[in-house]
CSV table of C-alpha atoms in Angstrom, one decimal:
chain,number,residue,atom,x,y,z
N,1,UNK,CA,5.8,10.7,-4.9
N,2,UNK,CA,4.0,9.3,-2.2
N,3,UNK,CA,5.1,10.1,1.9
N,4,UNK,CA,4.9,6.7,2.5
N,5,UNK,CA,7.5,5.0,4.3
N,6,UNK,CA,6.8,1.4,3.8
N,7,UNK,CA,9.3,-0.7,6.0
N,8,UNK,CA,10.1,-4.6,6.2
N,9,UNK,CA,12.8,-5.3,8.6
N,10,UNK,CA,15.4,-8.3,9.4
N,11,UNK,CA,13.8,-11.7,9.4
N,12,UNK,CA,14.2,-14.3,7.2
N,13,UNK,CA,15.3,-14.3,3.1
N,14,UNK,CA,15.2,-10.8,2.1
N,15,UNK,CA,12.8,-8.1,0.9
N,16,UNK,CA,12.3,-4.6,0.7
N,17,UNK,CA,12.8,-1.2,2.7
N,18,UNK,CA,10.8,1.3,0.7
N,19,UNK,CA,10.4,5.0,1.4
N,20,UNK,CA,8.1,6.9,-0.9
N,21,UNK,CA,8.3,10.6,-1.5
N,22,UNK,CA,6.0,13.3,0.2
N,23,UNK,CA,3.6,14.5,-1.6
N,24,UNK,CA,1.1,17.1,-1.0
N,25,UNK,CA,-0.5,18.9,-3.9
N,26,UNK,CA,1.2,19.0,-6.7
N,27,UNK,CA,4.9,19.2,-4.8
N,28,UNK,CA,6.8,15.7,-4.6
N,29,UNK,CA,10.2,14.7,-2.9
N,30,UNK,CA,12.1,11.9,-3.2
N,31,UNK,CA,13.1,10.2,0.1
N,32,UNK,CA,15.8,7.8,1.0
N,33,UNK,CA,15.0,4.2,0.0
N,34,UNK,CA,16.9,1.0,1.1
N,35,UNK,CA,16.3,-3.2,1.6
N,36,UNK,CA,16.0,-5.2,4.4
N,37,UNK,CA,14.5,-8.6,5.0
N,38,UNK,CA,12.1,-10.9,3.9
N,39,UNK,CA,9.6,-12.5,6.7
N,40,UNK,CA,8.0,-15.9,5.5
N,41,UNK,CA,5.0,-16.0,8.1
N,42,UNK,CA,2.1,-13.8,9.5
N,43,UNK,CA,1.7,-12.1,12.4
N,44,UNK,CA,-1.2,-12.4,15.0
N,45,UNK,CA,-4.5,-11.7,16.9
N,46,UNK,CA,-6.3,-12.6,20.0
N,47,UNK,CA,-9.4,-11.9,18.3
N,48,UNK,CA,-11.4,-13.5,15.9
N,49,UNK,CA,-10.4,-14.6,12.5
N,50,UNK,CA,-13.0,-12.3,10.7
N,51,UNK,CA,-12.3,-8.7,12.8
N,52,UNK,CA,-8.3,-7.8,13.2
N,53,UNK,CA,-7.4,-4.4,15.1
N,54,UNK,CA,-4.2,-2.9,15.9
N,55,UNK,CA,-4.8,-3.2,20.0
N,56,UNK,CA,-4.7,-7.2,19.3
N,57,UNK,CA,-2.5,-7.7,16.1
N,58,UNK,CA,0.8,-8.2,16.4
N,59,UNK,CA,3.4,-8.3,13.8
N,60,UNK,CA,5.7,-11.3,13.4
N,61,UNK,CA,9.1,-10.7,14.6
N,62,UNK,CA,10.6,-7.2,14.1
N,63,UNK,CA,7.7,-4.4,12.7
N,64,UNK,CA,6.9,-4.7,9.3
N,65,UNK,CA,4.4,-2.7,7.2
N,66,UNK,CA,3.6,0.6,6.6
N,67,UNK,CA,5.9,2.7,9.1
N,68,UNK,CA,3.7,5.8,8.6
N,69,UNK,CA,0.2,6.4,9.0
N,70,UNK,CA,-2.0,4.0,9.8
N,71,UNK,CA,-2.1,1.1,7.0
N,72,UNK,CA,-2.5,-2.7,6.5
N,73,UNK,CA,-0.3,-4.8,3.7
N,74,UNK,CA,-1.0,-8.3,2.4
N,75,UNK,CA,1.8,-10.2,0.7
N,76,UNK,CA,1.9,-12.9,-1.4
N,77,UNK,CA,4.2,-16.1,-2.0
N,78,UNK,CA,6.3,-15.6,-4.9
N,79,UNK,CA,5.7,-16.8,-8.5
N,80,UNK,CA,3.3,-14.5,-9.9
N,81,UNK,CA,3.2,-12.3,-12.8
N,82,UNK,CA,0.4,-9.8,-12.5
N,83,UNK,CA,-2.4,-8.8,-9.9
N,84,UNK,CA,-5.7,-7.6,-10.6
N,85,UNK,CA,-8.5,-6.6,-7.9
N,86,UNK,CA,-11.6,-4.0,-7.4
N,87,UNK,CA,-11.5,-1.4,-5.2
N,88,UNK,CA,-14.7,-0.4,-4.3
N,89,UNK,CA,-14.4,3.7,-4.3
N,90,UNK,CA,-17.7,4.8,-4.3
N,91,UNK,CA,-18.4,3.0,-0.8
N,92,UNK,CA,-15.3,5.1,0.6
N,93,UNK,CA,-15.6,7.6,3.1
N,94,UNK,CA,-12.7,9.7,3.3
N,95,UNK,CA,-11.4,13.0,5.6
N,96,UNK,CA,-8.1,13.8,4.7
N,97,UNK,CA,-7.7,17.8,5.8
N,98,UNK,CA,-6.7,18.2,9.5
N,99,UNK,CA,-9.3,20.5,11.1
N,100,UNK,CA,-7.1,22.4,13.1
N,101,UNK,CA,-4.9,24.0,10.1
N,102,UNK,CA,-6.3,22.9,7.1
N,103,UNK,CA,-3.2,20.8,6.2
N,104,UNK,CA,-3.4,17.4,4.5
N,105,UNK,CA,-2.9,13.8,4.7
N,106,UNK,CA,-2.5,11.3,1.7
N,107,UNK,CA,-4.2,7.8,1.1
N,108,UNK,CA,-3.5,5.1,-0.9
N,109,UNK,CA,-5.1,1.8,-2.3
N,110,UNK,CA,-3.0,-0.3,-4.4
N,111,UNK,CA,-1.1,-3.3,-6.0
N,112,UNK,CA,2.9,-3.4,-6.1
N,113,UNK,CA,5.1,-6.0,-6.5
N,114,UNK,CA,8.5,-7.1,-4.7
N,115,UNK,CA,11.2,-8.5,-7.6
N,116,UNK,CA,14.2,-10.7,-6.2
N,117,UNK,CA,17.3,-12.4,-7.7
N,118,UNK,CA,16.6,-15.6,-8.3
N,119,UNK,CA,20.4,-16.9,-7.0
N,120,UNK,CA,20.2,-15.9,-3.5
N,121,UNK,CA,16.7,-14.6,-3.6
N,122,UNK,CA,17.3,-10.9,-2.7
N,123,UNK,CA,15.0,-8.1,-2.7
N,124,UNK,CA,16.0,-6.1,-5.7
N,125,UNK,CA,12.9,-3.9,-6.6
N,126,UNK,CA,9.5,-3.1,-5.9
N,127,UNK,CA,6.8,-1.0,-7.4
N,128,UNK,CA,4.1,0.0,-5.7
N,129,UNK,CA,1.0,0.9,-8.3
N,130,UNK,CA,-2.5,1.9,-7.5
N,131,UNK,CA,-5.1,4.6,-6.5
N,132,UNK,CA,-4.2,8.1,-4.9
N,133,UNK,CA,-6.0,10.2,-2.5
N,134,UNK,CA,-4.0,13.6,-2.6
N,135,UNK,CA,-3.9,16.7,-1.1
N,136,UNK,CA,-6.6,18.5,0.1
N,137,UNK,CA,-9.3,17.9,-2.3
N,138,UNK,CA,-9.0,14.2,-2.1
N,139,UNK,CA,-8.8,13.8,-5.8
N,140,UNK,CA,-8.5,10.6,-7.1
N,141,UNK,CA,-5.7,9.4,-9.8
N,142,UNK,CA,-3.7,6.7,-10.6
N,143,UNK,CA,-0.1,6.6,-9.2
N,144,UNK,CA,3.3,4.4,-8.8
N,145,UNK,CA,6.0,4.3,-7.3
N,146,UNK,CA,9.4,2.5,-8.3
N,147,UNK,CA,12.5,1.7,-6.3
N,148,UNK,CA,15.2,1.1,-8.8
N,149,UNK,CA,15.0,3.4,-12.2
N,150,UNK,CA,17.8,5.0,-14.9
N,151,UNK,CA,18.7,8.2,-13.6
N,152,UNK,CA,16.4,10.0,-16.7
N,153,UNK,CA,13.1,8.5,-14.7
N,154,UNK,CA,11.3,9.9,-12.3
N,155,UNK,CA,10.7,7.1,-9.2
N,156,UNK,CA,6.8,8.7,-9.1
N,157,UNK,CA,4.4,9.0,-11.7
N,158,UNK,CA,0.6,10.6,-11.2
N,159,UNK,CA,-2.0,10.8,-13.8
N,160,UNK,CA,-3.4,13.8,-14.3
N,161,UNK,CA,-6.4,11.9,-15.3
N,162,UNK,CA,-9.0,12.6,-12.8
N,163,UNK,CA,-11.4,9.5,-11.3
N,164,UNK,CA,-14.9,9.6,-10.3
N,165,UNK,CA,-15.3,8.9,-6.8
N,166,UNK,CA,-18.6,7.8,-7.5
N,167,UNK,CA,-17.3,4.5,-9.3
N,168,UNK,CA,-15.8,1.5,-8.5
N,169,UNK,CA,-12.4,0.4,-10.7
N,170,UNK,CA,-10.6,-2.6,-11.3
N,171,UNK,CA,-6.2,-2.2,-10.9
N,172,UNK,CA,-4.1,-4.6,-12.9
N,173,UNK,CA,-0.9,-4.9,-12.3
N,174,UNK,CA,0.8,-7.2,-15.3
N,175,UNK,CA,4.7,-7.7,-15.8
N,176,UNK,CA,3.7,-11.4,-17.6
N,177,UNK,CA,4.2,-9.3,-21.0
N,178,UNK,CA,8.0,-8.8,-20.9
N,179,UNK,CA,10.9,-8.9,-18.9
N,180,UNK,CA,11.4,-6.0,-16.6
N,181,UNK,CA,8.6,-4.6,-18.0
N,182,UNK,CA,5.4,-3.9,-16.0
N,183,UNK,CA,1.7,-2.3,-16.6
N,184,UNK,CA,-1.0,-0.8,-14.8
N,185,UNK,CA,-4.2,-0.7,-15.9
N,186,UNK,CA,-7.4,1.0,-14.8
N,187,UNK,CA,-10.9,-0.1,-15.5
N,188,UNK,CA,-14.0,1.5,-14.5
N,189,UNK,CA,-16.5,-0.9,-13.1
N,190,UNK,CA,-19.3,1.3,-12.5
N,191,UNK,CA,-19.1,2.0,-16.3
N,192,UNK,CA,-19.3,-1.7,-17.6
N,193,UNK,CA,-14.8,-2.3,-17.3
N,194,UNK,CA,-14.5,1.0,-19.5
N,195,UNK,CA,-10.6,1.3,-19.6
N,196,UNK,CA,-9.8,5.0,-18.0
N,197,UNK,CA,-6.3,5.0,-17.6
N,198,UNK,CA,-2.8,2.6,-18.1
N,199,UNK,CA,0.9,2.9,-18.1
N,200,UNK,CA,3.7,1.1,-19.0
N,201,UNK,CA,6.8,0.9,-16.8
N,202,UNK,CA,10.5,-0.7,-17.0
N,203,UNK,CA,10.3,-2.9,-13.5
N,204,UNK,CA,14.7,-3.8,-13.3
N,205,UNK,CA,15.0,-7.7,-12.7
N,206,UNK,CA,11.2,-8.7,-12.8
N,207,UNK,CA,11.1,-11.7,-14.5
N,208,UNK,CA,7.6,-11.9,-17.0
N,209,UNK,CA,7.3,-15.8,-15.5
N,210,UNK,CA,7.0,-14.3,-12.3
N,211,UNK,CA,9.2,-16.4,-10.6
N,212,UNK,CA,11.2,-13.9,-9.2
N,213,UNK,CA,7.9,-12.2,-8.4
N,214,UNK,CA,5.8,-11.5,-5.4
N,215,UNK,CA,3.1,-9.3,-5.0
N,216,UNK,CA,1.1,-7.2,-2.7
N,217,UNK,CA,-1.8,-5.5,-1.6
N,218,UNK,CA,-1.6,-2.2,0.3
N,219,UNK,CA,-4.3,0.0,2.2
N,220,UNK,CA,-2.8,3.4,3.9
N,221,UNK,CA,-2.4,6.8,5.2
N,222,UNK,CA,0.5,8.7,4.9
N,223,UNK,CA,2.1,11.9,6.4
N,224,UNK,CA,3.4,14.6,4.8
N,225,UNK,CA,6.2,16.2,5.7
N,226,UNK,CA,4.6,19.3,6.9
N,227,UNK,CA,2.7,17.4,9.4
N,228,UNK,CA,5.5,14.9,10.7
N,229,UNK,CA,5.9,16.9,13.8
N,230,UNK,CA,5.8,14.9,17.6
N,231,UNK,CA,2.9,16.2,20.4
N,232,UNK,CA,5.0,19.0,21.3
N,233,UNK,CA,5.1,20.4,18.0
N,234,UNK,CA,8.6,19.7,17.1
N,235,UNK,CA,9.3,17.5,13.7
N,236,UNK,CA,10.3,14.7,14.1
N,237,UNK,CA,10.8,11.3,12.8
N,238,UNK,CA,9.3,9.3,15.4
N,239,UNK,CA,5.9,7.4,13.2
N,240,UNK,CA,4.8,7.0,16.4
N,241,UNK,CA,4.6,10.3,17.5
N,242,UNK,CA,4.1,12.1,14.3
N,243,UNK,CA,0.4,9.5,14.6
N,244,UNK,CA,-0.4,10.7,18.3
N,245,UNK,CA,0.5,14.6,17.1
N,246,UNK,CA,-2.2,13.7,14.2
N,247,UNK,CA,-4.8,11.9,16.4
N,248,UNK,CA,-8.0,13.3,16.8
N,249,UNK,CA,-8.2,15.7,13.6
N,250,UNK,CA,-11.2,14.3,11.7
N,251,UNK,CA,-9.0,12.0,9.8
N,252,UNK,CA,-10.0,8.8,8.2
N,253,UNK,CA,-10.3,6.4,5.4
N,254,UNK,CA,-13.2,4.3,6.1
N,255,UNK,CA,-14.9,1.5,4.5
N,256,UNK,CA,-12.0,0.6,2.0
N,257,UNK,CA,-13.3,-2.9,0.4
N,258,UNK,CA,-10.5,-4.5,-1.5
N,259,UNK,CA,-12.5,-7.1,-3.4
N,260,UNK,CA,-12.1,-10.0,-6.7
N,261,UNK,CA,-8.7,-10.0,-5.4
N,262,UNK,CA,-7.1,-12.5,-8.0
N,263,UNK,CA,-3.2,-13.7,-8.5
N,264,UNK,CA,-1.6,-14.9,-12.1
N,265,UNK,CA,0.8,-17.2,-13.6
N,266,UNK,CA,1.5,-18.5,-16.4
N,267,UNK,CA,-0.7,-21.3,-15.7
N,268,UNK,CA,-3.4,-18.8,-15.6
N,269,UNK,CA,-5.6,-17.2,-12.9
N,270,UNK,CA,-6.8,-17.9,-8.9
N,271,UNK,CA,-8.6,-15.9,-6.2
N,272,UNK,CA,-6.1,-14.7,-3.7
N,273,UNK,CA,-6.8,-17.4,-0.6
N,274,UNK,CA,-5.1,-17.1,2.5
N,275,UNK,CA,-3.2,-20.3,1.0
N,276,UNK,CA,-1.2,-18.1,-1.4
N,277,UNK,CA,-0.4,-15.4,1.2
N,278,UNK,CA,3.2,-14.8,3.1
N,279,UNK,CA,2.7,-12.2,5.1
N,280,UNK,CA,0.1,-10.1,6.6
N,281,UNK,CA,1.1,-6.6,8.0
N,282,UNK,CA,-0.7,-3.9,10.4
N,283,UNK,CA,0.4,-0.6,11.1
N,284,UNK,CA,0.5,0.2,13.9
N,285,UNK,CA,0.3,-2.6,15.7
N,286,UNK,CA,-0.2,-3.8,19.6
N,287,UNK,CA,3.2,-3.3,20.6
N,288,UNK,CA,3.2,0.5,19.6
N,289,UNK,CA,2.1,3.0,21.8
N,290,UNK,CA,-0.6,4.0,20.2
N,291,UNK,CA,-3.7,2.9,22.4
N,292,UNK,CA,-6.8,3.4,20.1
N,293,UNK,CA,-8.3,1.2,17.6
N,294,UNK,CA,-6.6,3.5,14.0
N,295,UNK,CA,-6.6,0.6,11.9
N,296,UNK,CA,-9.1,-2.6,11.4
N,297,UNK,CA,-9.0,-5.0,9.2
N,298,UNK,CA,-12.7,-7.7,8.6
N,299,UNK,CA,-12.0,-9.9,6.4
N,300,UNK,CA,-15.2,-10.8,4.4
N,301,UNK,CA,-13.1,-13.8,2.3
N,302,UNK,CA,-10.1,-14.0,3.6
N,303,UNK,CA,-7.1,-12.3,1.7
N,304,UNK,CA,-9.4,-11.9,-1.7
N,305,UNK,CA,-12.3,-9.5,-0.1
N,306,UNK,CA,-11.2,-7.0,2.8
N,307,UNK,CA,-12.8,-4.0,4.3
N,308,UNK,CA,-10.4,-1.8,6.2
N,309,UNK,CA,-10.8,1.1,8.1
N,310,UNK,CA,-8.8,3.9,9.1
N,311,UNK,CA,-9.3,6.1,11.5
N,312,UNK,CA,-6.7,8.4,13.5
N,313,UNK,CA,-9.7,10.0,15.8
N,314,UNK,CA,-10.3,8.2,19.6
């Protein structure tokens, strides 16, 4: 599974807490996960509405995001049933291997959705389901990650189907098929929507109506264990430090364009407007202590076509 620690903490309602696996090669480990709250508005920026960084973006209330490396999350309003957008891969420019010891980093681009009970409207489950950039050779595959699954599943599943990183491809996510059932799909756009991959996951609670649905889009680095260590070497725990001991290794994820980002119900399909969005999420963000420009965020139309870069050099 995925390094990723992806945490949402106390605010309003209720959502999730989710720690994905390390992953470096073909090794995975399962970490911890747990819930925590919902927050119901986004956070802010003194600069311009088009060009976000992490110097002038602040989270709303308590941190929220992606706890790891560098990363930005968009989250949408509930009531939807399946995702689809185009991430544009061949425009990617990517540096994953630290210079100094050869070790690696992973990224991710990718959908997942947040399921809640509809009574008290608790975070219940997420999946997180998308494109993977592991190990050393960067190699592209679809991957997801579940929170809640029988104990004869795996929480992590990775393709061993191998994308070109020459092409573009188009992710839908669709749980409007059957109840607590979901599907990821993978189109190649570059070769005319040829279909290259697709799985079919149980998703506990999801409604197919989505209205116990919400989903969201996800753009990040994440540290292995082998490189969670603090400046003086030590490991630690501390995102913030394990980032500064990471700084300035070639590392990066530039030019990610997130683009056709469109939203579903049962009433049928819309672009992803800022109008439809709860929550917007950088990591790290103003009040860390990270002091360079790791992550920005231009939005080219807002919410439905992003470019984000990620860079962990000063």
């Amino acid at each position: 599974m995925r390094q990723k620690v992806k945490l949402k903490t106390l605010m309003l309602g209720a959502a999730c807490l989710l720690y994905l696996s390390s992953c470096s090669g073909n090794s995975a480990a399962t970490e911890s996960l747990a819930a925590a709250s919902k927050s119901v508005s986004s956070g802010v920026s003194s600069e311009t509405n088009g060009l976000w960084t992490n110097l002038t973006w602040e989270n709303n209330g308590d941190k929220m995001g992606d706890n790891d490396g560098p990363a930005y999350v968009v989250y949408s309003k509930e009531g939807y049933n399946k995702a689809s957008q185009v991430i544009k891969v061949s425009r990617m420019k990517v540096n994953l291997v630290r210079k100094s010891d050869g070790k690696s980093l992973n990224g991710y681009a990718f959908l997942g959705m947040d399921v809640y009970n509809g009574k008290e409207n608790q975070w219940v489950n997420c999946i997180d389901a998308g494109l993977g950039f592991i190990g050393s050779t960067c190699k592209c595959h679809a991957c997801v990650n579940r929170y809640s699954v029988s104990p004869d599943e795996d929480q992590w599943w990775e393709s061993s189907v191998e994308l070109d990183m020459t092409h573009d491809y188009k992710l839908v996510l669709d749980a409007s098929q059957k109840d607590e059932q979901v599907t990821l799909t993978i189109f190649d756009v570059t070769e005319k929507n040829r279909q290259v991959d697709s799985k079919t996951f149980t998703l506990y609670y999801a409604k197919k109506d989505g209205g116990n649905l919400a989903v969201y889009q996800d753009y990040a680095m994440d540290f292995p264990e082998d490189v969670r260590l603090d400046t003086k070497k030590v490991p630690s725990t501390d995102w913030e430090q394990i980032t500064l001991y990471n700084t300035d290794e070639d590392l990066y994820m530039k030019n990610i364009v997130g683009s056709d980002l469109c939203l579903y119900n049962d009433s049928g399909s819309r672009p992803w407007t800022a109008d439809r969005t709860a929550d917007r999420y950088m990591w790290p963000d103003k009040t860390s202590c990270i002091s360079y420009v790791t992550t920005t965020v231009t939005q080219i139309k807002k919410d439905s076509e992003t470019k984000i870069d990620l860079n962990m050099n000063r």
